[in-house]
Coordinates of C-alpha atoms in Angstrom, one line a residue:
M1 CA 0.0 0.0 0.0
S2 CA 1.4 3.4 -1.0
V3 CA 1.8 6.2 1.5
F4 CA 2.7 9.3 -0.5
L5 CA 1.2 8.8 -4.0
E6 CA -2.4 9.9 -3.2
S7 CA -1.1 13.2 -1.9
L8 CA 1.3 13.6 -4.9
K9 CA -1.6 12.8 -7.2
K10 CA -3.9 15.4 -5.5
S11 CA -1.2 18.1 -5.7
G12 CA -0.6 17.5 -9.4
H13 CA 2.9 16.2 -9.1
L14 CA 2.1 13.0 -10.9
D15 CA 0.7 15.0 -13.9
R16 CA 4.1 15.4 -15.4
L17 CA 5.2 11.8 -14.8
D18 CA 5.3 9.2 -17.5
M19 CA 5.6 5.6 -16.1
T20 CA 6.5 2.6 -18.2
L21 CA 6.5 -0.9 -16.9
C22 CA 7.7 -4.1 -18.6
N23 CA 6.6 -7.6 -17.4
V24 CA 8.5 -10.5 -18.9
G25 CA 6.5 -13.7 -18.2
S26 CA 3.2 -11.7 -18.1
R27 CA 0.7 -14.6 -17.9
K28 CA -2.1 -13.4 -15.6
L29 CA -3.2 -16.0 -13.1
G30 CA -5.2 -13.6 -10.9
S31 CA -5.5 -10.1 -9.5
Q32 CA -2.0 -10.4 -8.0
D33 CA -0.6 -10.4 -11.6
D34 CA -2.5 -7.3 -12.6
Y35 CA -0.5 -4.1 -12.2
A36 CA -3.6 -1.9 -12.0
S37 CA -5.0 -4.0 -9.1
N38 CA -1.8 -3.4 -7.2
G39 CA -1.7 0.3 -7.2
W40 CA 0.0 1.2 -10.4
S41 CA -3.2 2.6 -12.0
I42 CA -2.6 5.8 -10.0
F43 CA -0.2 6.8 -12.7
A44 CA -2.9 6.6 -15.4
P45 CA -3.4 8.0 -18.0
R46 CA 0.4 8.4 -18.3
L47 CA 1.0 4.8 -17.6
T48 CA 2.3 2.3 -20.2
I49 CA 2.6 -1.4 -19.6
Y50 CA 4.2 -4.0 -21.9
G51 CA 3.8 -7.7 -21.2
F52 CA 5.8 -10.3 -22.9
D53 CA 5.0 -14.1 -22.8
A54 CA 5.9 -17.0 -25.0
D55 CA 2.3 -18.2 -24.8
Q56 CA 0.2 -16.6 -27.6
D57 CA -3.1 -17.7 -25.9
A58 CA -2.1 -16.1 -22.6
C59 CA -1.4 -12.8 -24.4
D60 CA -4.7 -12.9 -26.3
L61 CA -6.6 -13.5 -23.1
A62 CA -4.8 -10.6 -21.4
N63 CA -5.5 -8.2 -24.3
A64 CA -9.1 -9.3 -24.5
D65 CA -9.6 -8.7 -20.8
L66 CA -8.2 -5.1 -21.2
E67 CA -10.7 -4.4 -24.0
T68 CA -13.7 -5.4 -21.8
R69 CA -12.4 -3.2 -18.9
S70 CA -11.9 0.0 -21.0
V71 CA -8.8 0.9 -19.1
N72 CA -7.5 4.5 -19.1
W73 CA -3.8 3.6 -19.6
T74 CA -1.9 1.9 -22.4
E75 CA -1.3 -1.8 -22.0
Q76 CA -0.5 -4.5 -24.5
H77 CA 0.7 -8.1 -24.2
I78 CA 3.0 -9.4 -26.9
A79 CA 3.7 -13.0 -27.7
A80 CA 7.5 -13.3 -27.6
A81 CA 10.0 -15.6 -26.0
L82 CA 12.7 -13.4 -24.5
G83 CA 16.2 -14.7 -23.8
R84 CA 19.9 -13.7 -24.1
S85 CA 19.8 -13.0 -27.8
V86 CA 18.0 -13.4 -31.1
G87 CA 18.0 -17.0 -32.2
E88 CA 16.3 -20.4 -31.7
S89 CA 15.8 -22.4 -28.6
T90 CA 13.8 -25.2 -27.1
L91 CA 10.8 -24.4 -24.9
Y92 CA 10.2 -27.0 -22.3
V93 CA 6.4 -27.0 -21.8
T94 CA 5.5 -28.4 -18.3
Q95 CA 2.4 -30.1 -16.8
D96 CA 1.3 -26.7 -15.7
P97 CA 2.0 -24.2 -18.5
M98 CA 2.9 -21.4 -16.0
C99 CA 6.1 -23.4 -15.2
S100 CA 7.3 -23.7 -18.8
S101 CA 10.9 -22.7 -19.3
L102 CA 13.9 -22.4 -21.7
Y103 CA 15.6 -24.8 -19.2
Q104 CA 14.7 -28.4 -18.8
P105 CA 13.0 -29.4 -15.6
N106 CA 15.2 -31.2 -13.1
E107 CA 12.7 -34.0 -12.5
P108 CA 14.6 -36.2 -10.1
Y109 CA 15.2 -33.2 -7.8
L110 CA 11.6 -32.0 -8.1
E111 CA 10.2 -35.3 -7.0
R112 CA 11.9 -34.8 -3.6
F113 CA 9.6 -31.9 -2.8
A114 CA 5.8 -32.0 -2.1
G115 CA 3.6 -30.9 -5.0
L116 CA 6.3 -29.8 -7.5
S117 CA 6.3 -32.7 -9.9
D118 CA 2.7 -32.2 -10.8
L119 CA 3.5 -28.6 -11.8
V120 CA 7.0 -28.6 -13.3
N121 CA 7.5 -32.1 -14.8
L122 CA 7.9 -32.0 -18.6
D123 CA 4.9 -32.4 -20.9
F124 CA 6.4 -31.7 -24.3
T125 CA 9.0 -29.6 -26.1
V126 CA 8.7 -27.2 -29.0
E127 CA 11.3 -25.3 -30.9
I128 CA 10.8 -21.5 -30.8
E129 CA 12.4 -18.3 -31.9
T130 CA 13.8 -16.1 -29.1
T131 CA 14.7 -12.4 -29.0
S132 CA 16.4 -10.1 -26.4
L133 CA 14.8 -7.3 -24.5
D134 CA 17.2 -4.8 -26.1
A135 CA 16.2 -6.1 -29.6
I136 CA 12.5 -6.2 -29.1
T137 CA 12.3 -2.8 -27.4
Q138 CA 14.2 -1.3 -30.3
D139 CA 12.0 -3.0 -32.9
L140 CA 8.8 -1.8 -31.1
G141 CA 10.2 1.7 -30.6
I142 CA 10.1 1.5 -26.8
Q143 CA 12.3 4.3 -25.7
N144 CA 12.2 3.9 -21.9
I145 CA 11.4 1.3 -19.2
D146 CA 11.2 2.4 -15.6
F147 CA 10.3 -0.9 -13.9
L148 CA 11.1 -4.4 -15.0
Q149 CA 9.5 -7.6 -13.7
L150 CA 10.8 -11.0 -14.6
D151 CA 9.2 -14.4 -13.9
I152 CA 10.3 -16.9 -16.5
Q153 CA 11.2 -20.0 -14.6
G154 CA 15.0 -20.0 -14.4
A155 CA 15.8 -17.9 -17.5
E156 CA 15.7 -14.5 -15.8
L157 CA 19.5 -14.0 -16.0
D158 CA 19.4 -14.7 -19.7
V159 CA 16.9 -11.9 -20.2
L160 CA 19.0 -9.5 -18.1
E161 CA 22.1 -10.3 -20.1
G162 CA 20.1 -9.4 -23.2
A163 CA 18.9 -6.1 -21.7
V164 CA 22.2 -4.3 -21.3
R165 CA 21.0 -1.1 -23.1
V166 CA 17.7 -0.7 -21.2
L167 CA 19.4 -1.5 -17.8
E168 CA 22.0 1.1 -18.4
T169 CA 19.8 3.8 -19.8
S170 CA 16.5 3.8 -18.0
I171 CA 15.5 1.0 -15.6
L172 CA 15.2 2.2 -12.0
A173 CA 13.8 -1.0 -10.3
V174 CA 13.7 -4.7 -10.9
Q175 CA 11.5 -7.4 -9.4
V176 CA 12.9 -10.8 -10.4
E177 CA 12.0 -14.4 -9.5
V178 CA 15.1 -16.3 -8.4
E179 CA 15.8 -19.9 -7.5
F180 CA 18.2 -21.0 -4.7
S181 CA 18.3 -24.6 -6.0
A182 CA 18.3 -25.9 -9.5
L183 CA 14.6 -26.7 -10.2
Y184 CA 15.7 -26.6 -13.9
L185 CA 18.9 -28.2 -15.2
N186 CA 21.9 -25.9 -15.4
Q187 CA 19.8 -22.8 -14.6
P188 CA 21.4 -19.7 -13.1
L189 CA 20.7 -19.3 -9.4
F190 CA 20.1 -16.3 -7.1
A191 CA 23.8 -15.7 -6.6
D192 CA 24.3 -15.4 -10.3
V193 CA 21.4 -13.0 -10.8
D194 CA 22.4 -11.0 -7.7
N195 CA 26.0 -10.6 -8.9
Y196 CA 24.9 -9.4 -12.3
L197 CA 22.4 -6.8 -11.0
R198 CA 24.9 -5.5 -8.5
K199 CA 27.5 -5.0 -11.2
A200 CA 24.8 -3.2 -13.2
G201 CA 24.3 -0.7 -10.4
F202 CA 21.3 -2.1 -8.5
T203 CA 21.0 -2.8 -4.8
L204 CA 19.0 -5.7 -3.2
F205 CA 16.2 -4.3 -1.0
D206 CA 14.2 -7.4 -0.1
L207 CA 13.5 -11.1 -0.7
A208 CA 10.0 -12.7 -0.7
T209 CA 10.8 -16.3 -0.2
S210 CA 9.0 -19.6 -0.8
Y211 CA 9.7 -23.0 0.8
R212 CA 8.7 -26.6 0.1
P213 CA 8.9 -29.6 2.5
R214 CA 10.2 -33.0 1.5
T215 CA 7.7 -35.3 -0.3
R216 CA 8.2 -38.1 2.2
S217 CA 8.0 -36.1 5.4
P218 CA 4.7 -36.0 7.4
I219 CA 6.1 -33.2 9.6
V220 CA 7.2 -29.6 9.0
S221 CA 8.8 -27.2 11.4
P222 CA 6.8 -24.0 12.1
H223 CA 10.2 -22.2 12.1
H224 CA 11.7 -23.8 9.0
P225 CA 8.8 -24.8 6.7
G226 CA 10.9 -26.9 4.3
Q227 CA 13.8 -25.8 2.1
L228 CA 14.2 -22.4 0.6
L229 CA 13.7 -23.0 -3.1
W230 CA 12.7 -19.7 -4.8
G231 CA 11.5 -16.2 -4.2
D232 CA 11.1 -12.7 -5.6
A233 CA 14.1 -10.4 -5.3
Y234 CA 13.5 -6.6 -5.2
Y235 CA 16.2 -4.3 -6.6
F236 CA 16.4 -0.5 -6.8
R237 CA 19.0 1.9 -8.1
D238 CA 20.4 3.8 -5.1
L239 CA 20.7 7.2 -6.8
L240 CA 21.7 8.9 -3.5
E241 CA 24.8 6.8 -3.1
E242 CA 28.1 8.7 -3.4
K243 CA 29.3 6.8 -6.5
N244 CA 26.1 7.9 -8.3
R245 CA 26.9 11.6 -7.8
G246 CA 30.0 13.4 -8.9
S247 CA 30.0 14.3 -12.6
N248 CA 27.1 12.0 -13.3
V249 CA 24.5 13.7 -11.1
P250 CA 21.1 12.0 -11.2
N251 CA 18.3 14.0 -12.8
P252 CA 15.9 15.1 -10.1
E253 CA 13.0 13.9 -12.3
Q254 CA 14.6 10.5 -12.3
I255 CA 14.9 10.6 -8.5
F256 CA 11.2 11.6 -8.2
K257 CA 10.2 8.7 -10.5
L258 CA 12.2 6.3 -8.3
A259 CA 10.5 7.6 -5.2
C260 CA 7.1 6.9 -6.8
I261 CA 8.1 3.4 -7.8
A262 CA 9.4 2.7 -4.3
D263 CA 6.1 3.9 -2.8
V264 CA 3.9 1.8 -5.0
M265 CA 6.1 -1.2 -4.4
D266 CA 5.6 -0.7 -0.6
F267 CA 9.0 0.6 0.3
P268 CA 7.8 3.9 1.9
D269 CA 11.0 4.5 3.9
Y270 CA 13.0 4.7 0.7
A271 CA 10.3 6.8 -1.0
L272 CA 10.5 9.3 2.0
E273 CA 14.2 9.5 1.9
L274 CA 14.1 10.4 -1.8
L275 CA 11.4 13.0 -1.4
E276 CA 13.2 14.6 1.5
Y277 CA 16.4 14.7 -0.6
L278 CA 14.6 16.4 -3.5
T279 CA 13.0 18.9 -1.2
L280 CA 16.2 19.9 0.5
E281 CA 18.3 20.0 -2.7
Y282 CA 15.9 21.5 -5.1
G283 CA 12.7 22.6 -3.3
K284 CA 13.6 26.3 -2.7
K285 CA 14.6 27.0 -6.3
D286 CA 11.7 25.0 -7.8
I287 CA 8.4 24.5 -6.2
N288 CA 7.9 21.3 -8.2
Y289 CA 10.5 19.7 -6.0
N290 CA 9.1 20.9 -2.7
Y291 CA 7.4 17.7 -1.4
A292 CA 7.3 18.9 2.3
P293 CA 3.5 19.4 2.2
N294 CA 3.0 16.0 0.7
I295 CA 5.3 14.4 3.4
V296 CA 3.3 16.0 6.2
E297 CA -0.1 15.2 4.6
S298 CA 0.9 11.6 4.2
L299 CA 2.5 11.1 7.7
V300 CA -0.5 12.5 9.5
Q301 CA -2.5 9.6 8.3
F302 CA -0.8 7.5 11.0
P303 CA -2.4 8.3 14.4
E304 CA 0.8 7.3 16.3
L305 CA 2.8 9.9 14.2
K306 CA 0.2 12.7 14.2
K307 CA 0.5 13.2 18.0
Q308 CA 4.3 13.8 17.8
L309 CA 4.7 15.0 14.2
G310 CA 6.5 18.3 15.1
A311 CA 9.2 16.3 17.0
L312 CA 10.0 13.9 14.2
P313 CA 13.6 14.4 12.8
I314 CA 12.2 14.3 9.2
I315 CA 9.9 17.3 10.0
E316 CA 12.7 19.2 11.7
K317 CA 14.7 19.0 8.4
I318 CA 11.9 20.2 6.2
R319 CA 10.1 22.6 8.5
D320 CA 11.3 25.7 6.5
Y321 CA 9.6 24.3 3.4
I322 CA 6.2 24.0 5.0
K323 CA 3.9 27.0 5.1
D324 CA 0.8 27.6 7.2
Y325 CA 1.0 24.4 9.2
E326 CA 1.0 24.4 13.0
F327 CA 2.6 21.5 14.8

């Protein structure tokens, strides 16, 4: 749940913001896979969403659903298998299509964990054409991607390695599914993905983890509910870090966009840090970067903070930027 975006929307700050999302592996299984249902619709009508999935039927269903909803943002789902480069590859279609991958399921290993074989075991294979994120965005004329989500069953690093240009030039945040054990043969694991993204200038903020117990075990510990097998890793650019300053000073609009992404992704502490920085660095010269009123309006929503608002360190720092407010 976002903290600051409603205030920023009401004050008109979002009116100048164009937000572009890219979801690789965009099959929609429920409301949790729909960006608009998870808060991103606040950026409409200046919101653009691109979904890529190897399954043509899944893309057709997603596009048909959008037509019936008459949405006020731009969203399209494109049938394409993304990988490291343009070429040909084998798609391993699994018992449950959502687990299909460019990597072959590790069936002997999967059998050791409850419920995985029925989902991930191989059904059939098909030869497909692959492309890279850099190539397809160039072909489609996509100039900018702000947020990238990847969920393609072990091939996430392949896509990242084929996204050098967009990672360097525009992406501010990445949500990527990672595996901690090889559910697919020879797949990259979390350490490989983490190392790549850190070298690309991203910082790990959080992991949402998933566990599975052994097939044969009738017992599971409440403290250790099986083995850690996969999860979602959340990465952001840290535009305030010293190495990101110097001659290559981040654009304040880029920092503002990053704050908005952090807020909608439920990292309000990072969003607040960025909004405070913009206020102190740019707020006196340009009212568009004075977010002090938005910070106050958002924090008073919390009863436990409202009573002591004037004593908060964050308020002490931005007090000179707030007019006509009595603490």
